[in-house]
Tab-separated table of C-alpha atoms in Angstrom:
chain	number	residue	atom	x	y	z
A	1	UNK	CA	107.196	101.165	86.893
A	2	UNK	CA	107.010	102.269	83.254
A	3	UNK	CA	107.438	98.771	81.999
A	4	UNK	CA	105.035	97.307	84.049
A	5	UNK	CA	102.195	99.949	83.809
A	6	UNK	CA	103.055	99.586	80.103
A	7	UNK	CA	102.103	95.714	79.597
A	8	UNK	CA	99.126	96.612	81.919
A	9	UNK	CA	98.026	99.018	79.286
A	10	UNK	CA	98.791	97.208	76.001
A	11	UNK	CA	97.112	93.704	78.277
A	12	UNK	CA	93.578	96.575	78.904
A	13	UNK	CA	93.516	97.128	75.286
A	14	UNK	CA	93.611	93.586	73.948
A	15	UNK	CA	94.212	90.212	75.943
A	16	UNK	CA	97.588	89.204	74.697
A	17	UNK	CA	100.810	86.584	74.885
A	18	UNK	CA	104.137	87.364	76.590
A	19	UNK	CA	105.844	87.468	72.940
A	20	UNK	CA	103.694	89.389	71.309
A	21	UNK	CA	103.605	92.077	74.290
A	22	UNK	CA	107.262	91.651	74.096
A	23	UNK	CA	107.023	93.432	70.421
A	24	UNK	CA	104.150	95.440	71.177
A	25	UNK	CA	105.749	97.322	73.612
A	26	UNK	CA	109.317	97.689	72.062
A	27	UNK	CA	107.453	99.286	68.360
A	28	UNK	CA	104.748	101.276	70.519
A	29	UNK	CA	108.038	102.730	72.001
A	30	UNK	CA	109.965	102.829	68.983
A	31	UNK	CA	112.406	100.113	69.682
A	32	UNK	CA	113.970	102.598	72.353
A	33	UNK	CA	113.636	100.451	75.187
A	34	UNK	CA	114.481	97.060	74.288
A	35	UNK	CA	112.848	94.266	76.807
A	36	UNK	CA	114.535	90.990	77.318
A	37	UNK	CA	111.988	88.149	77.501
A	38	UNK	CA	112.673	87.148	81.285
A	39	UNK	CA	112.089	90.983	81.553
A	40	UNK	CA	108.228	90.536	80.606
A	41	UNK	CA	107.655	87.176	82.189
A	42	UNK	CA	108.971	88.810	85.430
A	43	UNK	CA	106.490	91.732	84.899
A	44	UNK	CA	103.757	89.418	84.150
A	45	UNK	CA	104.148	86.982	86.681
A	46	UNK	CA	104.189	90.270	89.613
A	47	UNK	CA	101.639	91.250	87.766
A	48	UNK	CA	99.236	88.584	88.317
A	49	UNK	CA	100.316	88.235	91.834
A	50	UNK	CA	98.886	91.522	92.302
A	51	UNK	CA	95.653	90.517	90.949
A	52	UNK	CA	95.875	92.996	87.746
A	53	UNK	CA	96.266	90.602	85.410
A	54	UNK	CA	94.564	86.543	84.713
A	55	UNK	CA	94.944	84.179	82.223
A	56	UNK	CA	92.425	85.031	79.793
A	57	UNK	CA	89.098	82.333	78.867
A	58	UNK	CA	90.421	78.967	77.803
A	59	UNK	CA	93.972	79.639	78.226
A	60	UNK	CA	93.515	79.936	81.753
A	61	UNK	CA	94.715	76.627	82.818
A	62	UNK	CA	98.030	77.338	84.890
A	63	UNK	CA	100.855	75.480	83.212
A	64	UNK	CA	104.439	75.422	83.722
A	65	UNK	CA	106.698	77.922	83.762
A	66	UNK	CA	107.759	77.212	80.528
A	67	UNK	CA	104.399	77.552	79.031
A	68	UNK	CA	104.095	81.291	80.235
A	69	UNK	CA	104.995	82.231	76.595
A	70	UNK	CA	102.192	80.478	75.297
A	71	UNK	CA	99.383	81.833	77.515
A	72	UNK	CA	97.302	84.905	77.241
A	73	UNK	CA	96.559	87.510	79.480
A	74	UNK	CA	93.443	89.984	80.207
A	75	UNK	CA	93.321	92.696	82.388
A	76	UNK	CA	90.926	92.825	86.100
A	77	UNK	CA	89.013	95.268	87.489
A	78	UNK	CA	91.489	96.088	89.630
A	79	UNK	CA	94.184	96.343	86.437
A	80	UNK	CA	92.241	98.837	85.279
A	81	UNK	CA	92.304	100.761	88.091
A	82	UNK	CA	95.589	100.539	88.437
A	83	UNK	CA	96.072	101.475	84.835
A	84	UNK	CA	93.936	104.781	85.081
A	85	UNK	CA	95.932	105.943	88.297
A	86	UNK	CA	99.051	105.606	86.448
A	87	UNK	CA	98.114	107.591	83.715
A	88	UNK	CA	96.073	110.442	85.699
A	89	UNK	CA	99.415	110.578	88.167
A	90	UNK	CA	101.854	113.052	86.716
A	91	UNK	CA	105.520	112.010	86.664
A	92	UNK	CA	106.726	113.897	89.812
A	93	UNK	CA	110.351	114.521	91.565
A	94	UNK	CA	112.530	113.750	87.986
A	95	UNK	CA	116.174	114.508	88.970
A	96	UNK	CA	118.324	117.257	87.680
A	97	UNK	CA	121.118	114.871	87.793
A	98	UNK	CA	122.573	114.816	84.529
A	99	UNK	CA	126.447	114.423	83.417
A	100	UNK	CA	126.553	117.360	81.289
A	101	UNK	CA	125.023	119.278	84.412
A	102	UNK	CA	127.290	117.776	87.160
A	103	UNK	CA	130.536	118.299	84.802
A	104	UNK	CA	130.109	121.708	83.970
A	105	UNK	CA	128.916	122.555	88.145
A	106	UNK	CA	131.944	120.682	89.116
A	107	UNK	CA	134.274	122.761	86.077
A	108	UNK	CA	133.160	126.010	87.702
A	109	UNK	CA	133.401	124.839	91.484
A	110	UNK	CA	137.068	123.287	91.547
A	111	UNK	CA	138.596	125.730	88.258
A	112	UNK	CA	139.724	122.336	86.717
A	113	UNK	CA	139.475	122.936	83.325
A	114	UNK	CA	138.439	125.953	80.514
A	115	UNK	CA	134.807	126.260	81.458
A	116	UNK	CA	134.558	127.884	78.016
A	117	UNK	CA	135.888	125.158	76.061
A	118	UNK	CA	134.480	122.186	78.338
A	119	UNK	CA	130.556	124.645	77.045
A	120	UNK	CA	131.950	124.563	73.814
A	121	UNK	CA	132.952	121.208	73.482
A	122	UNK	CA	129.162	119.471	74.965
A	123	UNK	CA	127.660	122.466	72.520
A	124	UNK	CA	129.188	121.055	69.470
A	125	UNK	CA	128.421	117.533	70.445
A	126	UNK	CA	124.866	118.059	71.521
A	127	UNK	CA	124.120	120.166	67.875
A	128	UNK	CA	125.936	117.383	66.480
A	129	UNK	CA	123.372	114.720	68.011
A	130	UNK	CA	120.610	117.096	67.406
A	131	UNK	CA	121.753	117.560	63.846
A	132	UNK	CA	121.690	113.406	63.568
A	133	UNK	CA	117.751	113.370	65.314
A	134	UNK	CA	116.712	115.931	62.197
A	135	UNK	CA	118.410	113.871	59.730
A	136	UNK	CA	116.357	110.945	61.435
A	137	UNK	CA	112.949	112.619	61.467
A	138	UNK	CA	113.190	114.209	57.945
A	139	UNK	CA	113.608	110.445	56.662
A	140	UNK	CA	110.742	109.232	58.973
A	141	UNK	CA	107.005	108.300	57.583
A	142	UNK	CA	104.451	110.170	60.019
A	143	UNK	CA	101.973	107.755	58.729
A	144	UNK	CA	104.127	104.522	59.480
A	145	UNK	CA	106.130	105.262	62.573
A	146	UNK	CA	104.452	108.107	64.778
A	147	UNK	CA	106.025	106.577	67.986
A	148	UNK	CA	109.695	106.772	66.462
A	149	UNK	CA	108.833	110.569	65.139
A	150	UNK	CA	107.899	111.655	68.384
A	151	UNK	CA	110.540	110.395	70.539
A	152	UNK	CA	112.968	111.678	67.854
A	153	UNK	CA	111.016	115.170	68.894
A	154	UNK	CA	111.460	114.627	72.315
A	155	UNK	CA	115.194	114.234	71.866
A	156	UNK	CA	115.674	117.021	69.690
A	157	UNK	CA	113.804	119.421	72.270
A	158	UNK	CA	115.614	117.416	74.691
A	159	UNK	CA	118.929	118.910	73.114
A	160	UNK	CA	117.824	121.749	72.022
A	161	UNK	CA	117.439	122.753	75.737
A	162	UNK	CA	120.609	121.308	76.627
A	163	UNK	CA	122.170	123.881	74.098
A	164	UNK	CA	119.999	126.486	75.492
A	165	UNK	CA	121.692	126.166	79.076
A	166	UNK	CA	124.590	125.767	77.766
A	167	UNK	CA	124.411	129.034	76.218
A	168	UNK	CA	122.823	130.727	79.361
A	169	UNK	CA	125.490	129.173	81.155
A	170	UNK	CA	128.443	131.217	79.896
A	171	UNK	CA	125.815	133.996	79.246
A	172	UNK	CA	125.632	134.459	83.185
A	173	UNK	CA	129.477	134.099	83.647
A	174	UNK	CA	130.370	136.556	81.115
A	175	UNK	CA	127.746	138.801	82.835
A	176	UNK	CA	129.188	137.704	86.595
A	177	UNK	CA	133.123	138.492	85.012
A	178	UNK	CA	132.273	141.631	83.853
A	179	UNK	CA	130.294	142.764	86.861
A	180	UNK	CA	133.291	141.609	89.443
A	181	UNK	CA	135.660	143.809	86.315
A	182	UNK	CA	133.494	146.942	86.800
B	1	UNK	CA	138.351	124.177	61.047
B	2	UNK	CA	135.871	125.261	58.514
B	3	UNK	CA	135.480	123.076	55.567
B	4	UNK	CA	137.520	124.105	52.064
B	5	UNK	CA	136.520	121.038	50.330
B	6	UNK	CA	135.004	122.717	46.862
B	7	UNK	CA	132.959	121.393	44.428
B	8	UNK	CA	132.513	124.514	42.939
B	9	UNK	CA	132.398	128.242	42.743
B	10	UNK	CA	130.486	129.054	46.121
B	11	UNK	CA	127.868	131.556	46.438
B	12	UNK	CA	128.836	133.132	49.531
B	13	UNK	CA	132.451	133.508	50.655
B	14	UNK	CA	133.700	135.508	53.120
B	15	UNK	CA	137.725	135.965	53.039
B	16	UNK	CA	139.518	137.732	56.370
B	17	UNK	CA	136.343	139.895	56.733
B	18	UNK	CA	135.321	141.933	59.816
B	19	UNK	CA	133.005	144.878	60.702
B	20	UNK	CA	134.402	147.808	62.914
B	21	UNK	CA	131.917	150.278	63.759
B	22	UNK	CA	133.550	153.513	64.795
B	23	UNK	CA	137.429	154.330	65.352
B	24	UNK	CA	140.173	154.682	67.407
B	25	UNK	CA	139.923	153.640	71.350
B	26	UNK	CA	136.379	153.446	71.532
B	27	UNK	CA	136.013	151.462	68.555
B	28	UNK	CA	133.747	148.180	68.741
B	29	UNK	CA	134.657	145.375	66.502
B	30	UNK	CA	131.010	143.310	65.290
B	31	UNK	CA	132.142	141.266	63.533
B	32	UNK	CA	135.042	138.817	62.609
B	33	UNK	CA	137.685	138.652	61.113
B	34	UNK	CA	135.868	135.494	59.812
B	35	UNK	CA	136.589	133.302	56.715
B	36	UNK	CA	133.896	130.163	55.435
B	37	UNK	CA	132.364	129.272	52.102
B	38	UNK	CA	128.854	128.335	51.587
B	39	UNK	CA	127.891	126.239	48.253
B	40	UNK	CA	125.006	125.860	46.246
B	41	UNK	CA	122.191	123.939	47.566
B	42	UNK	CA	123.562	123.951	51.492
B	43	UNK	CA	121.953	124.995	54.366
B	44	UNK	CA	123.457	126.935	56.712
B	45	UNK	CA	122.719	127.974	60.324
B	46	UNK	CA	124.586	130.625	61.961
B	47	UNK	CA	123.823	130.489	65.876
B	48	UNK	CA	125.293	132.403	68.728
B	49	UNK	CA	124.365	134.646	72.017
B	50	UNK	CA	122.803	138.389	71.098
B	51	UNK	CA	125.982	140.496	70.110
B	52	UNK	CA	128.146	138.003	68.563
B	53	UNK	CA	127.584	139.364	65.261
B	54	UNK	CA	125.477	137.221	63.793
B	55	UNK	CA	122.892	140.181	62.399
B	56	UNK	CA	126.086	141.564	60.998
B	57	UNK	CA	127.274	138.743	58.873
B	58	UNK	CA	124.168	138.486	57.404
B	59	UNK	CA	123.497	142.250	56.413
B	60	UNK	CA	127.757	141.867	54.719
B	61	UNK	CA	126.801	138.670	53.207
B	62	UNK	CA	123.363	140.551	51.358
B	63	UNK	CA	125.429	143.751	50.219
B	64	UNK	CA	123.520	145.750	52.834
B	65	UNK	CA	126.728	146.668	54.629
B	66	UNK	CA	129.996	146.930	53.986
B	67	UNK	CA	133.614	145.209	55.754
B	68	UNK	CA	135.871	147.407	57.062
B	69	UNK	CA	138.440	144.924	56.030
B	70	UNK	CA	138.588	141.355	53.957
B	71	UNK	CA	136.374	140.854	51.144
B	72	UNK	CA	132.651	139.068	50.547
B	73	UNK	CA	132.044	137.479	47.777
B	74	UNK	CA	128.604	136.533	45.628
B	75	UNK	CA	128.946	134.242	43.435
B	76	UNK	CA	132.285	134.882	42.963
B	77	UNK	CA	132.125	138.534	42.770
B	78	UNK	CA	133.650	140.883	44.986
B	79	UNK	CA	131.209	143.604	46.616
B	80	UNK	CA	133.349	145.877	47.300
B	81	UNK	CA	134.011	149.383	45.153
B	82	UNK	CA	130.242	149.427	43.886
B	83	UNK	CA	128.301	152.096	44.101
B	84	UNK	CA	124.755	151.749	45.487
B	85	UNK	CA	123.022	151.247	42.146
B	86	UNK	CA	125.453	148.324	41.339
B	87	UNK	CA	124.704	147.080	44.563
B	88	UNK	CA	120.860	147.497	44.801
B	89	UNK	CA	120.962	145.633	41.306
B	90	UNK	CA	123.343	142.781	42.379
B	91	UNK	CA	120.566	142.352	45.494
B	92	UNK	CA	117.664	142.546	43.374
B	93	UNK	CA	118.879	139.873	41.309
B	94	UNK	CA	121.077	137.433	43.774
B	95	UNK	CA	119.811	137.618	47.666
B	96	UNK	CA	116.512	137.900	48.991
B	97	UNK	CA	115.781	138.525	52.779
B	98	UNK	CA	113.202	136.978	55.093
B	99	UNK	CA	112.925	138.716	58.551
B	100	UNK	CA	111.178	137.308	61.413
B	101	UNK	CA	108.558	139.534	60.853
B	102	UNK	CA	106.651	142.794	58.696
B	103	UNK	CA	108.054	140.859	55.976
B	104	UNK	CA	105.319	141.655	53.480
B	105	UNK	CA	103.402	144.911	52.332
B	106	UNK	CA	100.030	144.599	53.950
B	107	UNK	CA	98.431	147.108	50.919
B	108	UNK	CA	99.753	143.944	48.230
B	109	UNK	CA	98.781	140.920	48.316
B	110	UNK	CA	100.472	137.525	48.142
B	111	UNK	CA	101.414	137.091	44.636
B	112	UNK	CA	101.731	141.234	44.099
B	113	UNK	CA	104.536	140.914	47.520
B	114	UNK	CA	105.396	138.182	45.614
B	115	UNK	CA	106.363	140.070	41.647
B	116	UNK	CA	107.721	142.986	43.238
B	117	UNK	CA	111.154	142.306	42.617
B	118	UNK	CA	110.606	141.376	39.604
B	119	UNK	CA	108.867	144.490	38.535
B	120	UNK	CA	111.377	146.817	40.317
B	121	UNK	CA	113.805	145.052	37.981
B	122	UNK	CA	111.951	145.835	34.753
B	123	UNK	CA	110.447	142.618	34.300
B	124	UNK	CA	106.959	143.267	32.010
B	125	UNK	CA	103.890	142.520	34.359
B	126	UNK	CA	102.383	139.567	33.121
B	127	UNK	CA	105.626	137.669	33.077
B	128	UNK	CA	106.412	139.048	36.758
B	129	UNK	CA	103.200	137.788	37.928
B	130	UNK	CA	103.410	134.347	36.273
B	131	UNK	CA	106.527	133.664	37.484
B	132	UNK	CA	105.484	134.944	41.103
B	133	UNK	CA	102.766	132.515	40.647
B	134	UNK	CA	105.119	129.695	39.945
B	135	UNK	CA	107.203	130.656	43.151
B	136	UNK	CA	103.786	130.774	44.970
B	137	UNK	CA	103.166	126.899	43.881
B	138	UNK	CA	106.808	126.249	45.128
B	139	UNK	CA	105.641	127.335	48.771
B	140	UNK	CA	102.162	125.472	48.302
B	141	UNK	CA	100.290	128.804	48.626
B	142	UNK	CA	99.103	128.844	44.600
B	143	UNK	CA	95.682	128.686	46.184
B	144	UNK	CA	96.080	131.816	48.494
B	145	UNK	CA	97.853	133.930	45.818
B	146	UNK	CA	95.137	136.626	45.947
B	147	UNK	CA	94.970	136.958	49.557
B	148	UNK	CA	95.951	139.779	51.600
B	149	UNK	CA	98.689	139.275	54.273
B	150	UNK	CA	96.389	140.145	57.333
B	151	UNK	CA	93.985	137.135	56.148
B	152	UNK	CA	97.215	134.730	55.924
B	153	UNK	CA	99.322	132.883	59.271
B	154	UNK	CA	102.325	134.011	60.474
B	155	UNK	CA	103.452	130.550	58.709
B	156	UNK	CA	101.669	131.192	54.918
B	157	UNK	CA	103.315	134.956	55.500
B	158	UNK	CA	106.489	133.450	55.924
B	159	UNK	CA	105.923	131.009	53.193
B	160	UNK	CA	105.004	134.120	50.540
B	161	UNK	CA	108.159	135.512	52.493
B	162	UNK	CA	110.486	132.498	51.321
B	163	UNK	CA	108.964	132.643	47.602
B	164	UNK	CA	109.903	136.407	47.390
B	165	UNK	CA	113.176	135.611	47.951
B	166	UNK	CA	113.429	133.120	45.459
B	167	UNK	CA	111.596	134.800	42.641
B	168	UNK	CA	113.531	135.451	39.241
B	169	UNK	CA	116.982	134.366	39.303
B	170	UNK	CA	117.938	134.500	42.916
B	171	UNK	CA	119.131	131.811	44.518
B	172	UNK	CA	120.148	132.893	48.106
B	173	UNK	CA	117.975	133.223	50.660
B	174	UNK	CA	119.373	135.202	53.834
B	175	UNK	CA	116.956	134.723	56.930
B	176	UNK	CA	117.027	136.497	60.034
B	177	UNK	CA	115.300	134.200	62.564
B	178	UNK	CA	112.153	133.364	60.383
B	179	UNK	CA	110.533	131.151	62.661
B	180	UNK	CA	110.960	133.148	65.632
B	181	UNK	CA	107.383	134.219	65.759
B	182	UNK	CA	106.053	131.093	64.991
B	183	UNK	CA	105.294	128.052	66.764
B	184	UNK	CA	106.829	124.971	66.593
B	185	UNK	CA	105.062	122.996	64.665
B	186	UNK	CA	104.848	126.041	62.542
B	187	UNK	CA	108.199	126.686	62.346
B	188	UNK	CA	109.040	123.905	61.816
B	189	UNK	CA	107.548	123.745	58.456
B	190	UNK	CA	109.017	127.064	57.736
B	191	UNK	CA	112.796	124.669	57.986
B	192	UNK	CA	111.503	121.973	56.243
B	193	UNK	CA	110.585	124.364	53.384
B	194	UNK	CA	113.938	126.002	53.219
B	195	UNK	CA	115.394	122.574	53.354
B	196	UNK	CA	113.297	121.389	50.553
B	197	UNK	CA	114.413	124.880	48.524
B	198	UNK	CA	117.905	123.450	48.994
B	199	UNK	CA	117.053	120.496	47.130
B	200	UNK	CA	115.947	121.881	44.154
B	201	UNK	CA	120.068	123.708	44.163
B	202	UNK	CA	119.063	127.174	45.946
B	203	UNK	CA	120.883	127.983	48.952
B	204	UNK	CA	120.065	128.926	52.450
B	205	UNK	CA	121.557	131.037	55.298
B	206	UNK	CA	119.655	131.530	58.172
B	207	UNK	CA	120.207	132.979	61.446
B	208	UNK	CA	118.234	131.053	64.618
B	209	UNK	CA	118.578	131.323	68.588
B	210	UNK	CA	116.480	127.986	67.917
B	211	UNK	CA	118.369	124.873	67.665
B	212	UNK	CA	115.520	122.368	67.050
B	213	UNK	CA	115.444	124.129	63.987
B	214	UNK	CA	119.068	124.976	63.050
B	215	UNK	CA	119.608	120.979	63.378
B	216	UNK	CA	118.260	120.800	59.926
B	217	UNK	CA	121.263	122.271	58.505
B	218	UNK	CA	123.979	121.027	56.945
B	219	UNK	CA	126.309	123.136	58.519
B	220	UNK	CA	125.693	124.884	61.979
B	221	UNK	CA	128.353	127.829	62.404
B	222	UNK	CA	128.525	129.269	65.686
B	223	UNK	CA	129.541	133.045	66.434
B	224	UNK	CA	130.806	134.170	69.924
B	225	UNK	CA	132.003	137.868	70.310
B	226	UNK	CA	132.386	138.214	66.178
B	227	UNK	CA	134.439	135.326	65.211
B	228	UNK	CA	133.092	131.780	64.325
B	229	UNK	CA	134.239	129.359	67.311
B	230	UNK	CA	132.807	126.192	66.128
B	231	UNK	CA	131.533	124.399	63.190
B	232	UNK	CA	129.112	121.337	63.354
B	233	UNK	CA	128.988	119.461	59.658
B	234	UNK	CA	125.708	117.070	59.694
B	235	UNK	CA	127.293	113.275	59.329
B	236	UNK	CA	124.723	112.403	56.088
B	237	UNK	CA	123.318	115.028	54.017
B	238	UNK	CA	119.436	114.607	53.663
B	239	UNK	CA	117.420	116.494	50.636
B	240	UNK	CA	119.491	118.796	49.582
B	241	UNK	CA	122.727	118.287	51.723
B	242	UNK	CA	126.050	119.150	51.287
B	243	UNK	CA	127.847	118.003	47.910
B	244	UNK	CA	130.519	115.148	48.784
């Protein structure tokens, strides 16, 4: 859904070709979600079958399949609606899955491992990561690449709660041990 | 596990040390025993849950306490057997402190907070306040150097903080979660001025719960119940990262 509502979005701000959206949307995104080109043909092609999207003025002639890289698209009415319910939806129901999460649940349901060390271990790896996302953003240009400084924010917060539940992790089983020692 | 590659002498070192307060059964060991080296121009983040002693290290490492066994050195010299003149001296002129807050003396203003050290150490005025000035520029706050502390931010207080600790000839800076009042943009370019301190050589230990902002270290130590259980060494230094 991202993807698509995406090209819908970067389509409603300027009428534009398959490769050029192609770029658009991996630098507006900081080159963290790559798109292969079948990807965005795909996307366009639903796209247009749901009546968001038409071949924009003179390039409207349908071609070939082959000539979908070569023709530009502008948004509809109805893109636009689309577009404004997509951003005025929040992002509901994310899942708590998560390795780290699963693993260390698991650790302390079946007493397979040191739960300590397996908390110390994903600590020191996570700070390590976050440590490599600093080093990132203190070389970035705020100017130049806003989209790659903020994601490298959203990672960093992204660990730095990691680390934080980590932390409160063994915080409530030292608490629990020496409750059930008392 | 914690690095002994040396360059040079380091400014902080901390050999088989530990903190005991009390004796006998119902003794209650802070701190250690813990052994690391911190050199010039590093900096250093020292992270761990409430009671692991990080508050502890940090008062040893600025002479404000004392080990009950292993030895602390400052730039190579060892702290202990000096009496409290020696020792209010060797602070004066080697560590200064930022807190996380009631750093400054609301009755001063910037660049007065600012010279006191420098005054309490004999320095003539007008030389303590044209250096503080210089310190002041440092921190970007030249402009604000006449300004009281209630009409700064948190952040500018912590900035006049940071360029305290610097003034005259001292070059460690030991920081008890400084940007925990702050917000995060704020804080954040409370780090990114400590980082930049590093670059010009001075040297940085500060304590955070906060790891967005201990990631801009060069070294994270973390502390669990007194001794140091883990060590995370940033892959490339940045400005002002560790000497290869």
């Amino acid at each position: 859904m991202s993807v698509r509502n995406s090209l819908l979005a970067l389509i409603a701000a300027q009428p534009a070709h398959g490769y050029g959206l192609k770029s658009e949307f991996e630098s507006s995104t900081a080159g963290e979600w790559p798109l292969n080109a079948g990807q965005v043909y795909t996307t366009l092609s639903r796209l247009e079958r749901d009546g968001l999207i038409i071949p924009a003025g003179d390039s409207g002639s349908r071609g070939e399949a082959g000539e979908l890289d070569r023709r530009a698209w502008e948004v509809t009415a109805e893109g636009r609606e689309a577009l404004a319910r997509w951003f005025d939806t929040p992002v509901e129901n994310r899942s708590p899955r998560d390795e780290v999460v699963i693993k260390v649940l698991v650790a302390i349901a079946t007493r397979q491992a040191n739960l300590r060390q397996v908390l110390q271990t994903q600590r020191s790896a996570t700070m390590k990561r976050l440590q490599e996302y600093t080093r990132h953003k203190i070389e970035a240009d705020p100017d130049e690449q806003l989209a790659w400084l903020l994601l490298l924010d959203a990672m960093i917060l992204r660990a730095d709660a990691e680390i934080r539940w980590l932390d409160l992790c063994e915080q409530r089983l030292k608490q629990l041990d020496e409750e059930r020692g008392s | 596990m914690i690095a002994e590659v040396v360059t040079q002498e380091p400014v902080l070192q901390f050999e088989g040390v530990s903190r005991v307060h009390g004796s006998g059964p119902t003794a209650v060991r802070a701190l250690g025993p813990v052994s690391f080296k911190i050199r010039s121009g590093e900096l250093v983040a020292i992270m761990g849950p409430s009671g692991s002693g990080k508050s502890t290290l940090l008062s040893l490492a600025g002479a404000l306490d004392v080990p009950s066994s292993g030895t602390v050195r400052l730039n190579g010299r060892d702290l202990a057997n000096r009496n409290p003149a020696e020792l209010s001296q060797l602070r004066r002129r080697t560590v200064g402190f930022v807190f996380q807050e009631l750093n400054l003396l609301p009755g001063l203003t910037a660049v007065e907070n600012v010279r006191l050290p420098l005054e309490l150490d004999g320095h003539p005025l007008g030389d303590a306040h044209q250096r503080a000035l210089e310190e002041l520029s440092h921190v970007g706050l030249r402009d604000l150097a006449d300004r009281f502390p209630d009409n700064l931010s948190g952040g500018e207080q912590q900035r006049v903080a940071i360029a305290r600790a610097f003034v005259g000839p001292r070059s460690l800076l030991l920081a008890d979660e400084p940007t925990g009042a702050l917000d995060s943009v704020t804080g954040e370019s409370v780090v990114r001025l400590l980082k930049k301190q590093c670059a010009l050589g001075r040297t940085v230990v500060i304590v955070t719960h906060d790891a967005a902002h201990a990631g801009w270290a060069d070294r994270v130590l973390y502390l669990r119940d007194g001794e140091i259980v883990d060590e995370t060494v940033a892959s490339t230094a940045g400005a002002g990262g560790i000497e290869s």
